[in-house]
């Protein structure tokens, strides 16, 4: 039912542009032939049914260290803002966790072989190429094949030693809750939180970065903005996600390093990818870009067609909604938005500029020209950008091809 609800919501949020792009690039036909990874649930019926109760579930229990694990997601702590003069408020942050079954013994070899065929990994290629490729695919595919564990909670040790319960997870086996830290932390400071039993967190502890109400904030897209993903192409997405070595967009790491040194912003990386890709994307971003909070879709897709849908349908509404959350946390920050022309970044950034007057100070859009399958005449047309940025002053938004074009504009932000 949760899967059906997620798809119905995406279908409702699908724009005409989404529908046109998906049809032109053959996404529906590719999705129909992708294999299923099986049911996401393998739990007793009482837990299955009670998972619909979310955090109010009386039958929820702790994570079983023998058969289950939990991912803890990095976050950003903020101080609530009052409309009238007020003393500084205690820090608080939204804590998210995802719960999984471990070592379920699922055979994903047929799915791996199917992906290898779709991305053109030849069976008669160079010696060992197919075998090495399938091993890489299997490793990256595993988070999509893991069975989720709804109705679970975990105890974590917060900075200062306080033990806090996270969860229980709802139907998608994720939990979100706001926790107050108190005082005693500084802007830009980072602290770690782990499970009381650290063996439960295979990807390690989470990091919390503290952000005072004033200052700069960067909201950056990931796919085809800082990482090569080839989102206009079904085969390109599958190849870049499950086989190819993660590749940065040329000159973007240097640009982001310059932004960090000049503005010292708080960073948010916003992607329409499902949370299954969190460890993969986190590792990539930490290796190449300033660290920040990664915002991903709260859906655990057990079929690869759902993964492609996540990246190509309803992304404008999803990203606008996530930026609304960030605005609620840090409404007094000055915002720089960075995205690209493959998806709906121009439209989403235009929406958020008009919705929260004065919050967004600058928008950079990378004009993607190096993806063969992309309809460049439509996606990169001046008319598209003019429509997306209606009522946004022309000196606020800038389209670029080479990141080196942006240094003067970034330097000018110091005076904003």
PDB file of C-alpha atoms in Angstrom, residues 266-409:
ATOM      1  CA  UNK A 266      25.893  25.842   5.732  1.00  0.00           C
ATOM      2  CA  UNK A 267      25.481  23.211   2.984  1.00  0.00           C
ATOM      3  CA  UNK A 268      22.429  21.217   1.931  1.00  0.00           C
ATOM      4  CA  UNK A 269      22.603  18.718  -0.934  1.00  0.00           C
ATOM      5  CA  UNK A 270      19.143  18.069  -2.380  1.00  0.00           C
ATOM      6  CA  UNK A 271      18.444  15.066  -4.610  1.00  0.00           C
ATOM      7  CA  UNK A 272      15.347  13.237  -5.833  1.00  0.00           C
ATOM      8  CA  UNK A 273      17.175   9.929  -5.297  1.00  0.00           C
ATOM      9  CA  UNK A 274      15.685   7.533  -2.721  1.00  0.00           C
ATOM     10  CA  UNK A 275      17.417   7.173   0.633  1.00  0.00           C
ATOM     11  CA  UNK A 276      18.803   3.764  -0.426  1.00  0.00           C
ATOM     12  CA  UNK A 277      21.613   5.721  -2.125  1.00  0.00           C
ATOM     13  CA  UNK A 278      22.604   7.624   1.016  1.00  0.00           C
ATOM     14  CA  UNK A 279      25.893   5.776   1.805  1.00  0.00           C
ATOM     15  CA  UNK A 280      26.971   5.947  -1.857  1.00  0.00           C
ATOM     16  CA  UNK A 281      26.222   9.664  -2.221  1.00  0.00           C
ATOM     17  CA  UNK A 282      27.601  10.579   1.205  1.00  0.00           C
ATOM     18  CA  UNK A 283      30.919   8.916   0.441  1.00  0.00           C
ATOM     19  CA  UNK A 284      31.114  10.693  -2.921  1.00  0.00           C
ATOM     20  CA  UNK A 285      30.272  14.133  -1.529  1.00  0.00           C
ATOM     21  CA  UNK A 286      32.634  13.842   1.438  1.00  0.00           C
ATOM     22  CA  UNK A 287      35.480  12.938  -0.909  1.00  0.00           C
ATOM     23  CA  UNK A 288      34.939  15.884  -3.263  1.00  0.00           C
ATOM     24  CA  UNK A 289      32.845  18.678  -1.769  1.00  0.00           C
ATOM     25  CA  UNK A 290      32.200  20.562   1.488  1.00  0.00           C
ATOM     26  CA  UNK A 291      30.302  18.400   3.953  1.00  0.00           C
ATOM     27  CA  UNK A 292      26.622  19.071   4.448  1.00  0.00           C
ATOM     28  CA  UNK A 293      23.192  17.592   5.073  1.00  0.00           C
ATOM     29  CA  UNK A 294      21.908  15.334   2.275  1.00  0.00           C
ATOM     30  CA  UNK A 295      18.160  15.485   1.616  1.00  0.00           C
ATOM     31  CA  UNK A 296      16.786  12.403  -0.184  1.00  0.00           C
ATOM     32  CA  UNK A 297      13.351  11.022  -0.920  1.00  0.00           C
ATOM     33  CA  UNK A 298      11.752   9.066   1.919  1.00  0.00           C
ATOM     34  CA  UNK A 299      10.967   5.941  -0.071  1.00  0.00           C
ATOM     35  CA  UNK A 300      12.627   2.541  -0.099  1.00  0.00           C
ATOM     36  CA  UNK A 301      12.074   1.258  -3.625  1.00  0.00           C
ATOM     37  CA  UNK A 302      12.170  -2.522  -3.924  1.00  0.00           C
ATOM     38  CA  UNK A 303      11.906  -2.340  -7.713  1.00  0.00           C
ATOM     39  CA  UNK A 304      14.189  -0.442 -10.026  1.00  0.00           C
ATOM     40  CA  UNK A 305      11.353   1.111 -11.989  1.00  0.00           C
ATOM     41  CA  UNK A 306      10.485   2.994  -8.790  1.00  0.00           C
ATOM     42  CA  UNK A 307      14.068   4.215  -8.597  1.00  0.00           C
ATOM     43  CA  UNK A 308      13.858   5.696 -12.102  1.00  0.00           C
ATOM     44  CA  UNK A 309      10.474   7.214 -11.270  1.00  0.00           C
ATOM     45  CA  UNK A 310      11.983   8.858  -8.201  1.00  0.00           C
ATOM     46  CA  UNK A 311      14.551  10.694 -10.316  1.00  0.00           C
ATOM     47  CA  UNK A 312      12.240  11.723 -13.151  1.00  0.00           C
ATOM     48  CA  UNK A 313       8.688  12.253 -11.873  1.00  0.00           C
ATOM     49  CA  UNK A 314       7.378  14.925  -9.514  1.00  0.00           C
ATOM     50  CA  UNK A 315      10.831  16.305  -8.749  1.00  0.00           C
ATOM     51  CA  UNK A 316       9.716  19.945  -8.855  1.00  0.00           C
ATOM     52  CA  UNK A 317       7.106  19.504  -6.112  1.00  0.00           C
ATOM     53  CA  UNK A 318       9.429  17.310  -4.060  1.00  0.00           C
ATOM     54  CA  UNK A 319      12.350  19.756  -4.163  1.00  0.00           C
ATOM     55  CA  UNK A 320      10.131  22.754  -3.452  1.00  0.00           C
ATOM     56  CA  UNK A 321       8.749  20.942  -0.410  1.00  0.00           C
ATOM     57  CA  UNK A 322      12.211  20.085   0.911  1.00  0.00           C
ATOM     58  CA  UNK A 323      13.377  23.676   0.504  1.00  0.00           C
ATOM     59  CA  UNK A 324      10.294  24.803   2.433  1.00  0.00           C
ATOM     60  CA  UNK A 325      11.563  22.673   5.341  1.00  0.00           C
ATOM     61  CA  UNK A 326      15.002  24.278   5.163  1.00  0.00           C
ATOM     62  CA  UNK A 327      13.372  27.716   5.146  1.00  0.00           C
ATOM     63  CA  UNK A 328      11.464  26.761   8.285  1.00  0.00           C
ATOM     64  CA  UNK A 329      14.750  25.939  10.000  1.00  0.00           C
ATOM     65  CA  UNK A 330      16.870  28.842   8.746  1.00  0.00           C
ATOM     66  CA  UNK A 331      14.576  31.629   7.460  1.00  0.00           C
ATOM     67  CA  UNK A 332      17.093  34.423   8.095  1.00  0.00           C
ATOM     68  CA  UNK A 333      19.979  32.918   6.143  1.00  0.00           C
ATOM     69  CA  UNK A 334      21.006  34.242   2.723  1.00  0.00           C
ATOM     70  CA  UNK A 335      20.602  31.438   0.177  1.00  0.00           C
ATOM     71  CA  UNK A 336      22.580  30.445  -2.904  1.00  0.00           C
ATOM     72  CA  UNK A 337      20.888  27.771  -5.040  1.00  0.00           C
ATOM     73  CA  UNK A 338      22.875  25.678  -7.542  1.00  0.00           C
ATOM     74  CA  UNK A 339      21.274  23.245 -10.003  1.00  0.00           C
ATOM     75  CA  UNK A 340      21.166  22.141 -13.626  1.00  0.00           C
ATOM     76  CA  UNK A 341      18.883  21.993 -16.639  1.00  0.00           C
ATOM     77  CA  UNK A 342      18.298  18.230 -16.870  1.00  0.00           C
ATOM     78  CA  UNK A 343      15.446  18.084 -14.350  1.00  0.00           C
ATOM     79  CA  UNK A 344      13.256  20.727 -12.706  1.00  0.00           C
ATOM     80  CA  UNK A 345      15.826  22.752 -10.777  1.00  0.00           C
ATOM     81  CA  UNK A 346      15.016  26.059 -12.551  1.00  0.00           C
ATOM     82  CA  UNK A 347      11.298  25.659 -11.856  1.00  0.00           C
ATOM     83  CA  UNK A 348      11.814  24.573  -8.214  1.00  0.00           C
ATOM     84  CA  UNK A 349      14.247  27.415  -7.488  1.00  0.00           C
ATOM     85  CA  UNK A 350      11.914  29.889  -9.168  1.00  0.00           C
ATOM     86  CA  UNK A 351       9.068  28.610  -6.982  1.00  0.00           C
ATOM     87  CA  UNK A 352      11.037  28.995  -3.770  1.00  0.00           C
ATOM     88  CA  UNK A 353      12.236  32.491  -4.699  1.00  0.00           C
ATOM     89  CA  UNK A 354       8.667  33.677  -5.259  1.00  0.00           C
ATOM     90  CA  UNK A 355       7.321  31.881  -2.193  1.00  0.00           C
ATOM     91  CA  UNK A 356       9.852  33.204   0.328  1.00  0.00           C
ATOM     92  CA  UNK A 357      10.535  36.761  -0.738  1.00  0.00           C
ATOM     93  CA  UNK A 358      14.123  37.866  -0.127  1.00  0.00           C
ATOM     94  CA  UNK A 359      15.413  34.487   1.113  1.00  0.00           C
ATOM     95  CA  UNK A 360      17.165  33.381  -2.097  1.00  0.00           C
ATOM     96  CA  UNK A 361      19.890  35.820  -3.129  1.00  0.00           C
ATOM     97  CA  UNK A 362      21.432  34.001  -6.114  1.00  0.00           C
ATOM     98  CA  UNK A 363      20.651  31.058  -8.415  1.00  0.00           C
ATOM     99  CA  UNK A 364      23.154  29.267 -10.655  1.00  0.00           C
ATOM    100  CA  UNK A 365      21.892  26.789 -13.281  1.00  0.00           C
ATOM    101  CA  UNK A 366      24.326  24.562 -15.156  1.00  0.00           C
ATOM    102  CA  UNK A 367      23.276  24.250 -18.803  1.00  0.00           C
ATOM    103  CA  UNK A 368      23.919  20.575 -19.540  1.00  0.00           C
ATOM    104  CA  UNK A 369      25.129  19.977 -23.088  1.00  0.00           C
ATOM    105  CA  UNK A 370      27.020  16.684 -22.815  1.00  0.00           C
ATOM    106  CA  UNK A 371      24.168  14.144 -22.529  1.00  0.00           C
ATOM    107  CA  UNK A 372      23.290  12.703 -25.948  1.00  0.00           C
ATOM    108  CA  UNK A 373      19.776  11.600 -25.003  1.00  0.00           C
ATOM    109  CA  UNK A 374      18.744  14.993 -23.653  1.00  0.00           C
ATOM    110  CA  UNK A 375      16.399  17.258 -25.606  1.00  0.00           C
ATOM    111  CA  UNK A 376      18.741  20.230 -25.403  1.00  0.00           C
ATOM    112  CA  UNK A 377      16.593  22.551 -27.525  1.00  0.00           C
ATOM    113  CA  UNK A 378      13.771  22.287 -24.988  1.00  0.00           C
ATOM    114  CA  UNK A 379      15.714  21.914 -21.738  1.00  0.00           C
ATOM    115  CA  UNK A 380      18.240  24.664 -22.519  1.00  0.00           C
ATOM    116  CA  UNK A 381      15.994  27.106 -24.327  1.00  0.00           C
ATOM    117  CA  UNK A 382      15.965  30.743 -23.162  1.00  0.00           C
ATOM    118  CA  UNK A 383      12.173  30.525 -23.119  1.00  0.00           C
ATOM    119  CA  UNK A 384      12.290  27.723 -20.556  1.00  0.00           C
ATOM    120  CA  UNK A 385      14.515  29.724 -18.206  1.00  0.00           C
ATOM    121  CA  UNK A 386      12.500  32.903 -18.651  1.00  0.00           C
ATOM    122  CA  UNK A 387       9.307  31.042 -17.741  1.00  0.00           C
ATOM    123  CA  UNK A 388      10.884  29.247 -14.768  1.00  0.00           C
ATOM    124  CA  UNK A 389      12.258  32.517 -13.385  1.00  0.00           C
ATOM    125  CA  UNK A 390       9.214  34.678 -14.005  1.00  0.00           C
ATOM    126  CA  UNK A 391       9.230  37.588 -11.523  1.00  0.00           C
ATOM    127  CA  UNK A 392      12.781  36.688 -10.451  1.00  0.00           C
ATOM    128  CA  UNK A 393      15.131  39.613 -11.173  1.00  0.00           C
ATOM    129  CA  UNK A 394      17.596  38.867 -13.959  1.00  0.00           C
ATOM    130  CA  UNK A 395      20.542  39.733 -11.756  1.00  0.00           C
ATOM    131  CA  UNK A 396      19.511  36.953  -9.340  1.00  0.00           C
ATOM    132  CA  UNK A 397      19.736  33.987 -11.729  1.00  0.00           C
ATOM    133  CA  UNK A 398      22.543  32.965 -14.061  1.00  0.00           C
ATOM    134  CA  UNK A 399      22.882  30.079 -16.520  1.00  0.00           C
ATOM    135  CA  UNK A 400      26.392  28.719 -17.078  1.00  0.00           C
ATOM    136  CA  UNK A 401      28.220  25.946 -18.920  1.00  0.00           C
ATOM    137  CA  UNK A 402      31.678  26.238 -17.372  1.00  0.00           C
ATOM    138  CA  UNK A 403      31.878  26.702 -13.562  1.00  0.00           C
ATOM    139  CA  UNK A 404      34.825  29.032 -14.117  1.00  0.00           C
ATOM    140  CA  UNK A 405      32.299  31.569 -15.412  1.00  0.00           C
ATOM    141  CA  UNK A 406      30.908  32.000 -11.893  1.00  0.00           C
ATOM    142  CA  UNK A 407      33.818  33.251  -9.796  1.00  0.00           C
ATOM    143  CA  UNK A 408      33.075  36.939 -10.290  1.00  0.00           C
ATOM    144  CA  UNK A 409      29.410  36.384  -9.377  1.00  0.00           C
TER     145      UNK A 409
END
